[in-house]
mmCIF file of C-alpha atoms in Angstrom:
data_model
loop_
_atom_site.group_PDB
_atom_site.id
_atom_site.type_symbol
_atom_site.label_atom_id
_atom_site.label_comp_id
_atom_site.label_asym_id
_atom_site.label_seq_id
_atom_site.Cartn_x
_atom_site.Cartn_y
_atom_site.Cartn_z
ATOM 1 C CA MET A 196 25.928 0.327 13.171
ATOM 2 C CA MET A 197 22.638 -0.881 11.691
ATOM 3 C CA PHE A 198 20.641 -3.650 13.309
ATOM 4 C CA SER A 199 17.858 -5.312 11.320
ATOM 5 C CA LEU A 200 15.541 -8.205 11.913
ATOM 6 C CA PRO A 201 16.209 -11.257 9.717
ATOM 7 C CA VAL A 202 12.794 -12.374 8.450
ATOM 8 C CA VAL A 203 12.433 -16.007 7.378
ATOM 9 C CA ARG A 204 9.969 -16.465 4.508
ATOM 10 C CA CYS A 205 7.426 -19.205 3.775
ATOM 11 C CA MET A 206 7.691 -21.015 7.099
ATOM 12 C CA PRO A 207 5.387 -23.875 8.196
ATOM 13 C CA ALA A 208 2.457 -22.704 10.339
ATOM 14 C CA LYS A 209 3.989 -23.754 13.660
ATOM 15 C CA LYS A 210 7.285 -21.988 12.937
ATOM 16 C CA ARG A 211 5.438 -18.894 11.704
ATOM 17 C CA SER A 212 3.601 -18.733 15.045
ATOM 18 C CA ILE A 213 6.918 -18.864 16.887
ATOM 19 C CA LYS A 214 8.333 -16.165 14.606
ATOM 20 C CA ARG A 215 5.336 -13.893 15.253
ATOM 21 C CA PHE A 216 5.637 -14.448 18.993
ATOM 22 C CA LEU A 217 9.328 -13.579 18.987
ATOM 23 C CA GLY A 218 9.307 -10.875 16.298
ATOM 24 C CA PHE A 219 9.070 -7.694 18.314
ATOM 25 C CA ARG A 220 10.886 -9.211 21.247
ATOM 26 C CA SER A 221 13.828 -9.633 18.857
ATOM 27 C CA ILE A 222 13.536 -5.943 18.040
ATOM 28 C CA TRP A 223 13.936 -5.115 21.705
ATOM 29 C CA LEU A 224 16.998 -7.377 22.033
ATOM 30 C CA ARG A 225 18.529 -5.604 19.047
ATOM 31 C CA TRP A 226 17.607 -2.225 20.494
ATOM 32 C CA LEU A 227 19.359 -3.145 23.745
ATOM 33 C CA MET A 228 22.484 -4.264 21.873
ATOM 34 C CA ALA A 229 22.471 -1.084 19.788
ATOM 35 C CA LYS A 230 21.996 1.037 22.897
ATOM 36 C CA ILE A 231 24.945 -0.594 24.615
ATOM 37 C CA LEU A 232 27.228 -0.431 21.577
ATOM 38 C CA ASN A 233 26.511 2.952 20.079
ATOM 39 C CA GLY A 234 23.566 4.632 21.805
ATOM 40 C CA CYS A 235 21.176 4.031 18.913
ATOM 41 C CA GLU A 236 17.620 4.683 20.161
ATOM 42 C CA TYR A 237 15.566 2.442 17.858
ATOM 43 C CA PRO A 238 16.417 0.154 14.950
ATOM 44 C CA VAL A 239 13.299 1.443 13.146
ATOM 45 C CA LYS A 240 14.012 4.674 11.248
ATOM 46 C CA LEU A 241 10.723 4.960 9.309
ATOM 47 C CA VAL A 242 7.161 3.673 9.721
ATOM 48 C CA VAL A 243 5.136 3.199 6.527
ATOM 49 C CA ILE A 244 1.425 2.430 6.797
ATOM 50 C CA ASP A 245 -1.173 1.199 4.320
ATOM 51 C CA LEU A 246 -4.540 3.008 4.488
ATOM 52 C CA ASP A 247 -7.548 0.824 3.605
ATOM 53 C CA GLY A 248 -7.909 -2.220 5.802
ATOM 54 C CA THR A 249 -4.933 -1.116 7.919
ATOM 55 C CA PHE A 250 -4.921 2.496 9.144
ATOM 56 C CA LEU A 251 -8.643 3.019 8.501
ATOM 57 C CA HIS A 252 -11.710 1.398 10.014
ATOM 58 C CA ASP A 253 -13.909 -0.582 7.638
ATOM 59 C CA ASP A 254 -16.195 2.485 7.529
ATOM 60 C CA LYS A 255 -13.146 4.557 6.419
ATOM 61 C CA SER A 256 -12.934 6.525 9.657
ATOM 62 C CA ILE A 257 -9.637 6.790 11.554
ATOM 63 C CA PRO A 258 -9.361 5.176 15.000
ATOM 64 C CA GLU A 259 -8.357 7.816 17.535
ATOM 65 C CA GLU A 260 -5.714 5.511 18.963
ATOM 66 C CA ASN A 261 -3.992 5.429 15.564
ATOM 67 C CA LEU A 262 -3.742 9.226 15.523
ATOM 68 C CA SER A 263 -2.369 9.171 19.079
ATOM 69 C CA ALA A 264 0.236 6.612 18.006
ATOM 70 C CA LEU A 265 1.414 8.930 15.215
ATOM 71 C CA LYS A 266 2.040 11.597 17.847
ATOM 72 C CA LEU A 267 4.120 9.078 19.797
ATOM 73 C CA LEU A 268 6.281 8.563 16.712
ATOM 74 C CA GLU A 269 6.776 12.314 16.496
ATOM 75 C CA GLN A 270 7.863 12.413 20.137
ATOM 76 C CA HIS A 271 10.483 9.790 19.350
ATOM 77 C CA ASP A 272 11.574 11.595 16.152
ATOM 78 C CA ILE A 273 10.598 8.640 13.966
ATOM 79 C CA PRO A 274 9.183 9.814 10.608
ATOM 80 C CA TYR A 275 6.131 8.084 9.173
ATOM 81 C CA SER A 276 4.362 7.905 5.848
ATOM 82 C CA ILE A 277 1.616 6.077 3.973
ATOM 83 C CA SER A 278 1.782 3.600 1.111
ATOM 84 C CA THR A 279 -1.606 3.264 -0.557
ATOM 85 C CA GLY A 280 -3.188 2.288 -3.828
ATOM 86 C CA ARG A 281 -5.400 5.355 -3.564
ATOM 87 C CA SER A 282 -4.908 8.335 -5.839
ATOM 88 C CA TYR A 283 -4.120 11.770 -4.429
ATOM 89 C CA VAL A 284 -7.770 12.856 -4.735
ATOM 90 C CA SER A 285 -9.017 9.718 -3.011
ATOM 91 C CA ALA A 286 -6.421 9.878 -0.212
ATOM 92 C CA LEU A 287 -6.817 13.639 0.314
ATOM 93 C CA PRO A 288 -9.229 13.419 3.302
ATOM 94 C CA PHE A 289 -6.528 11.558 5.253
ATOM 95 C CA LEU A 290 -3.366 13.335 4.118
ATOM 96 C CA LYS A 291 -3.641 16.114 6.704
ATOM 97 C CA HIS A 292 -2.559 13.575 9.311
ATOM 98 C CA PHE A 293 0.673 12.936 7.373
ATOM 99 C CA ASN A 294 1.663 16.495 6.485
ATOM 100 C CA ASN A 295 5.234 17.717 6.947
ATOM 101 C CA HIS A 296 6.682 14.242 7.368
ATOM 102 C CA ALA A 297 8.199 11.827 4.864
ATOM 103 C CA PRO A 298 6.997 11.871 1.236
ATOM 104 C CA LEU A 299 3.768 9.964 0.593
ATOM 105 C CA ILE A 300 3.492 6.849 -1.565
ATOM 106 C CA LEU A 301 0.284 6.985 -3.645
ATOM 107 C CA GLN A 302 -1.198 4.810 -6.408
ATOM 108 C CA ASN A 303 0.947 1.859 -5.358
ATOM 109 C CA GLY A 304 4.077 3.948 -5.908
ATOM 110 C CA ALA A 305 3.296 5.433 -9.316
ATOM 111 C CA LEU A 306 3.283 8.741 -7.443
ATOM 112 C CA ILE A 307 5.527 9.758 -4.541
ATOM 113 C CA LEU A 308 4.598 13.188 -3.282
ATOM 114 C CA HIS A 309 5.952 15.693 -0.790
ATOM 115 C CA PRO A 310 2.924 16.401 1.424
ATOM 116 C CA GLY A 311 3.425 20.121 1.910
ATOM 117 C CA SER A 312 4.618 21.386 -1.467
ATOM 118 C CA LYS A 313 3.007 18.651 -3.618
ATOM 119 C CA GLU A 314 6.371 18.304 -5.339
ATOM 120 C CA LYS A 315 6.547 14.953 -7.123
ATOM 121 C CA LEU A 316 9.477 12.831 -6.017
ATOM 122 C CA GLN A 317 8.357 10.125 -8.449
ATOM 123 C CA LYS A 318 5.755 9.963 -11.211
ATOM 124 C CA ILE A 319 5.476 6.922 -13.498
ATOM 125 C CA ALA A 320 2.794 6.983 -16.208
ATOM 126 C CA LEU A 321 1.428 4.068 -18.218
ATOM 127 C CA ASP A 322 2.424 4.079 -21.891
ATOM 128 C CA ALA A 323 -0.519 5.440 -23.902
ATOM 129 C CA ASN A 324 -0.122 2.809 -26.624
ATOM 130 C CA ILE A 325 -0.381 -0.002 -24.082
ATOM 131 C CA ALA A 326 -3.395 1.675 -22.470
ATOM 132 C CA ARG A 327 -5.132 2.135 -25.836
ATOM 133 C CA PHE A 328 -4.546 -1.502 -26.818
ATOM 134 C CA VAL A 329 -5.800 -2.945 -23.526
ATOM 135 C CA PHE A 330 -8.840 -0.676 -23.587
ATOM 136 C CA SER A 331 -9.636 -1.769 -27.141
ATOM 137 C CA ARG A 332 -9.559 -5.449 -26.134
ATOM 138 C CA VAL A 333 -11.451 -5.507 -22.816
ATOM 139 C CA ALA A 334 -14.839 -6.011 -24.498
ATOM 140 C CA ALA A 335 -13.580 -9.256 -26.063
ATOM 141 C CA TYR A 336 -12.872 -10.560 -22.558
ATOM 142 C CA ASP A 337 -16.082 -9.186 -21.014
ATOM 143 C CA LEU A 338 -14.132 -7.006 -18.584
ATOM 144 C CA HIS A 339 -14.843 -3.569 -17.208
ATOM 145 C CA CYS A 340 -12.010 -1.096 -17.652
ATOM 146 C CA VAL A 341 -11.399 2.224 -15.928
ATOM 147 C CA ILE A 342 -9.016 4.801 -17.361
ATOM 148 C CA SER A 343 -7.301 6.936 -14.727
ATOM 149 C CA LYS A 344 -5.770 10.212 -15.894
ATOM 150 C CA GLY A 345 -3.982 12.984 -14.051
ATOM 151 C CA TRP A 346 -2.162 12.935 -10.742
ATOM 152 C CA LEU A 347 -3.389 15.623 -8.376
ATOM 153 C CA ASP A 348 -6.569 17.723 -8.410
ATOM 154 C CA ASP A 349 -6.892 17.154 -12.158
ATOM 155 C CA ALA A 350 -7.312 13.375 -11.769
ATOM 156 C CA CYS A 351 -10.379 11.755 -13.281
ATOM 157 C CA LEU A 352 -11.664 8.267 -14.138
ATOM 158 C CA TRP A 353 -13.559 7.003 -17.176
ATOM 159 C CA LEU A 354 -15.455 3.702 -17.317
ATOM 160 C CA ASN A 355 -15.815 1.759 -20.577
ATOM 161 C CA LYS A 356 -19.379 0.534 -19.960
ATOM 162 C CA PRO A 357 -22.058 0.634 -17.232
ATOM 163 C CA TYR A 358 -20.975 -1.100 -14.049
ATOM 164 C CA GLU A 359 -23.031 -2.091 -11.014
ATOM 165 C CA GLY A 360 -20.603 -4.464 -9.324
ATOM 166 C CA ILE A 361 -19.189 -4.556 -5.813
ATOM 167 C CA TYR A 362 -16.483 -1.960 -6.552
ATOM 168 C CA MET A 363 -18.919 0.766 -7.604
ATOM 169 C CA PRO A 364 -18.877 2.554 -4.203
ATOM 170 C CA TYR A 365 -15.081 2.664 -4.472
ATOM 171 C CA LEU A 366 -15.213 4.113 -7.974
ATOM 172 C CA GLU A 367 -17.811 6.714 -7.007
ATOM 173 C CA LYS A 368 -15.611 7.952 -4.165
ATOM 174 C CA HIS A 369 -12.690 8.214 -6.590
ATOM 175 C CA GLY A 370 -14.417 10.605 -8.989
ATOM 176 C CA ILE A 371 -15.609 8.166 -11.670
ATOM 177 C CA ASN A 372 -16.987 9.774 -14.829
ATOM 178 C CA LEU A 373 -20.189 7.894 -15.577
ATOM 179 C CA SER A 374 -20.801 9.421 -19.005
ATOM 180 C CA MET A 375 -19.188 6.347 -20.605
ATOM 181 C CA VAL A 376 -17.888 8.632 -23.358
ATOM 182 C CA CYS A 377 -14.333 7.631 -24.192
ATOM 183 C CA GLN A 378 -12.790 9.606 -27.037
ATOM 184 C CA ASP A 379 -9.367 8.925 -28.503
ATOM 185 C CA GLU A 380 -8.212 12.191 -26.897
ATOM 186 C CA LEU A 381 -8.079 10.316 -23.605
ATOM 187 C CA PHE A 382 -5.044 8.463 -24.928
ATOM 188 C CA THR A 383 -3.366 11.342 -26.742
ATOM 189 C CA GLU A 384 -3.747 14.249 -24.310
ATOM 190 C CA GLY A 385 -2.217 14.146 -20.850
ATOM 191 C CA GLU A 386 -0.731 11.242 -18.937
ATOM 192 C CA ILE A 387 -2.507 8.005 -18.047
ATOM 193 C CA SER A 388 -1.652 6.995 -14.507
ATOM 194 C CA GLU A 389 -3.225 3.541 -14.749
ATOM 195 C CA LEU A 390 -5.923 1.244 -16.103
ATOM 196 C CA ILE A 391 -8.170 -0.637 -13.677
ATOM 197 C CA LEU A 392 -9.609 -3.985 -14.778
ATOM 198 C CA LEU A 393 -12.685 -5.402 -13.044
ATOM 199 C CA GLY A 394 -14.032 -8.926 -13.465
ATOM 200 C CA SER A 395 -12.629 -12.410 -13.989
ATOM 201 C CA GLU A 396 -8.981 -12.762 -12.977
ATOM 202 C CA GLU A 397 -8.493 -15.607 -15.442
ATOM 203 C CA LYS A 398 -9.668 -13.420 -18.341
ATOM 204 C CA MET A 399 -7.506 -10.554 -17.121
ATOM 205 C CA TYR A 400 -4.387 -12.685 -17.359
ATOM 206 C CA GLN A 401 -5.392 -13.846 -20.824
ATOM 207 C CA LEU A 402 -5.611 -10.196 -21.892
ATOM 208 C CA ILE A 403 -2.334 -9.396 -20.124
ATOM 209 C CA GLY A 404 -0.654 -12.280 -21.939
ATOM 210 C CA GLU A 405 -1.889 -10.908 -25.262
ATOM 211 C CA THR A 406 -0.555 -7.466 -24.306
ATOM 212 C CA VAL A 407 2.868 -8.803 -23.287
ATOM 213 C CA ALA A 408 3.145 -10.661 -26.614
ATOM 214 C CA ILE A 409 2.862 -7.324 -28.446
ATOM 215 C CA PHE A 410 4.463 -4.777 -26.114
ATOM 216 C CA GLY A 411 6.689 -6.828 -23.842
ATOM 217 C CA ASP A 412 6.579 -6.358 -20.077
ATOM 218 C CA ASP A 413 7.068 -2.591 -19.994
ATOM 219 C CA PHE A 414 4.232 -2.195 -17.502
ATOM 220 C CA SER A 415 3.308 -3.375 -14.018
ATOM 221 C CA ILE A 416 0.433 -5.613 -12.915
ATOM 222 C CA ILE A 417 -0.896 -5.126 -9.400
ATOM 223 C CA LYS A 418 -3.725 -7.152 -7.897
ATOM 224 C CA SER A 419 -5.384 -5.004 -5.250
ATOM 225 C CA PHE A 420 -8.608 -6.778 -4.278
ATOM 226 C CA GLU A 421 -10.544 -9.974 -4.786
ATOM 227 C CA TRP A 422 -14.117 -10.149 -3.556
ATOM 228 C CA GLN A 423 -17.022 -12.452 -4.390
ATOM 229 C CA GLY A 424 -15.290 -13.741 -7.493
ATOM 230 C CA ASP A 425 -14.476 -10.288 -8.873
ATOM 231 C CA THR A 426 -10.866 -9.136 -9.082
ATOM 232 C CA PHE A 427 -9.618 -5.536 -9.006
ATOM 233 C CA MET A 428 -6.437 -5.434 -11.086
ATOM 234 C CA GLU A 429 -4.337 -2.386 -11.949
ATOM 235 C CA LEU A 430 -2.090 -1.924 -14.976
ATOM 236 C CA MET A 431 0.509 0.740 -14.307
ATOM 237 C CA GLY A 432 3.779 2.062 -15.651
ATOM 238 C CA PRO A 433 7.056 0.111 -15.513
ATOM 239 C CA GLN A 434 8.470 -0.853 -12.106
ATOM 240 C CA VAL A 435 5.500 0.420 -10.135
ATOM 241 C CA SER A 436 4.926 -1.339 -6.814
ATOM 242 C CA LYS A 437 4.964 -0.609 -3.118
ATOM 243 C CA SER A 438 8.321 -2.375 -2.928
ATOM 244 C CA HIS A 439 9.976 -0.267 -5.641
ATOM 245 C CA SER A 440 8.578 2.912 -4.113
ATOM 246 C CA LEU A 441 9.807 1.889 -0.667
ATOM 247 C CA HIS A 442 13.339 1.553 -2.055
ATOM 248 C CA ARG A 443 12.985 4.947 -3.758
ATOM 249 C CA LEU A 444 11.770 6.588 -0.551
ATOM 250 C CA CYS A 445 14.554 5.063 1.535
ATOM 251 C CA THR A 446 17.175 6.234 -0.962
ATOM 252 C CA TYR A 447 15.750 9.741 -0.738
ATOM 253 C CA LEU A 448 15.794 9.652 3.085
ATOM 254 C CA ASN A 449 19.238 8.001 3.129
ATOM 255 C CA ILE A 450 18.130 5.059 5.251
ATOM 256 C CA SER A 451 18.107 1.300 4.730
ATOM 257 C CA VAL A 452 14.895 -0.540 3.832
ATOM 258 C CA GLN A 453 15.903 -2.902 6.628
ATOM 259 C CA SER A 454 15.134 -0.083 9.074
ATOM 260 C CA VAL A 455 11.533 0.316 7.836
ATOM 261 C CA LEU A 456 8.508 -0.922 9.746
ATOM 262 C CA PHE A 457 5.764 -1.543 7.178
ATOM 263 C CA ILE A 458 2.158 -2.278 8.209
ATOM 264 C CA GLY A 459 -0.241 -3.774 5.648
ATOM 265 C CA ASP A 460 -3.071 -6.170 4.948
ATOM 266 C CA ASN A 461 -3.785 -6.915 1.275
ATOM 267 C CA TYR A 462 -2.457 -8.268 -2.010
ATOM 268 C CA ASN A 463 -0.751 -5.033 -3.052
ATOM 269 C CA ASP A 464 1.184 -5.019 0.240
ATOM 270 C CA LEU A 465 2.861 -8.395 -0.304
ATOM 271 C CA ASP A 466 5.974 -7.138 -2.087
ATOM 272 C CA ALA A 467 6.541 -4.385 0.491
ATOM 273 C CA MET A 468 6.185 -6.977 3.270
ATOM 274 C CA ARG A 469 9.021 -8.920 1.614
ATOM 275 C CA THR A 470 11.131 -5.766 1.302
ATOM 276 C CA ALA A 471 10.795 -4.019 4.675
ATOM 277 C CA GLY A 472 13.024 -5.082 7.549
ATOM 278 C CA TYR A 473 10.078 -5.130 9.959
ATOM 279 C CA PRO A 474 6.913 -6.320 8.174
ATOM 280 C CA VAL A 475 3.764 -6.126 10.324
ATOM 281 C CA ALA A 476 0.279 -7.413 9.493
ATOM 282 C CA VAL A 477 -3.021 -6.386 11.038
ATOM 283 C CA ALA A 478 -5.188 -9.264 12.266
ATOM 284 C CA ASN A 479 -7.657 -8.890 9.369
ATOM 285 C CA ALA A 480 -4.880 -9.225 6.773
ATOM 286 C CA LEU A 481 -4.761 -11.960 4.158
ATOM 287 C CA GLU A 482 -3.023 -15.114 5.311
ATOM 288 C CA GLN A 483 -0.332 -14.523 2.655
ATOM 289 C CA VAL A 484 0.411 -11.173 4.301
ATOM 290 C CA LYS A 485 0.475 -12.674 7.797
ATOM 291 C CA ASP A 486 2.872 -15.364 6.587
ATOM 292 C CA LEU A 487 5.423 -12.643 5.765
ATOM 293 C CA ALA A 488 4.971 -10.722 9.017
ATOM 294 C CA CYS A 489 7.353 -10.664 11.954
ATOM 295 C CA PHE A 490 4.409 -9.529 14.082
ATOM 296 C CA VAL A 491 0.621 -9.723 13.756
ATOM 297 C CA SER A 492 -1.214 -6.864 15.446
ATOM 298 C CA THR A 493 -4.889 -6.402 16.260
ATOM 299 C CA SER A 494 -7.337 -5.693 13.412
ATOM 300 C CA ASN A 495 -7.876 -2.405 11.595
ATOM 301 C CA ASN A 496 -11.131 -1.991 13.538
ATOM 302 C CA GLU A 497 -9.238 -2.413 16.811
ATOM 303 C CA GLY A 498 -6.516 0.173 16.254
ATOM 304 C CA GLY A 499 -4.040 -2.350 14.867
ATOM 305 C CA VAL A 500 -1.618 0.351 13.710
ATOM 306 C CA ALA A 501 -1.539 1.889 17.189
ATOM 307 C CA TYR A 502 -1.070 -1.517 18.789
ATOM 308 C CA ALA A 503 1.948 -2.260 16.597
ATOM 309 C CA ILE A 504 3.532 1.166 17.106
ATOM 310 C CA ARG A 505 3.065 1.080 20.875
ATOM 311 C CA HIS A 506 4.437 -2.437 20.931
ATOM 312 C CA MET A 507 7.529 -1.237 19.108
ATOM 313 C CA LEU A 508 7.985 1.743 21.407
ATOM 314 C CA GLY A 509 7.112 -0.155 24.578
ATOM 315 C CA GLN A 510 4.321 2.323 25.377
ATOM 316 C CA TRP A 511 1.667 -0.044 26.664
ATOM 317 C CA THR A 512 -1.591 1.829 27.306
ATOM 318 C CA PHE A 513 -3.967 -1.089 26.756
ATOM 319 C CA GLU A 514 -3.929 -4.808 27.420
ATOM 320 C CA LYS A 515 -1.301 -6.885 25.678
ATOM 321 C CA SER A 516 -2.515 -9.550 23.273
ATOM 322 C CA GLU A 517 -1.495 -13.181 23.071
ATOM 323 C CA ARG A 518 -0.030 -13.003 19.539
#
């Protein structure tokens, strides 16, 4: 018998506060019912965690309490995974902490990878004709465009013109090729995993509208960041999202998405928050993410992942929060 938490969406602020207060307490009531009826240990069968802004500190280090919480999940035989917009190369420094568990969701679900063997459970490329068209039109909209090719160690990024904006540190850490040389071979040889658009969100949607008019909607649009008026938008293959990949992962593991605890913070986590049975937000998350959460934990800089996991397992090793 499966027990899942019914999550009410788009509640007024007062009702949302009540829902957050009761969220994990409801889990424990369901656990008790399941225990009585059929000996089921926990309603949660999988924990999926976003990286940046959630599992990682702002300085990209990992809080020790988060690593300890992963060990607690192992002790309770609850598998865990990540769901990140990062590529394999970018996420590699952190993947050792997720080895030999559930497959990993990378690049917002364009790539689902077995951590040990690197076998691809899912790989969805962006159509080269769509990529070529968008790249040819970005100058008309005064946008920066990054071409991402390859999936594993062969991954590389190309930038269409010099860029000194707020996302440059991110691009540098992801292996950006600063030569600015973009030959047509980039679109004809090898797979394109995604295009990244940087700049005005309004102009991005104008360009996307032009693209849809020609090619239809055979691609995905994922807004990942917005900072100081600059948007970080990703164009990816069809049906790429954290929600779609969560369904794919659950099918592979033969579990229900209603038994997944998902922890996130940003725009690209919104659809997964709507999908997972137990959506959890860290305290630094966007308000839109918190609105979908059954529980709001502490911030990413305060071990918010550990706090949520220990709350779920009832393993209190630090002071409870009034949330």
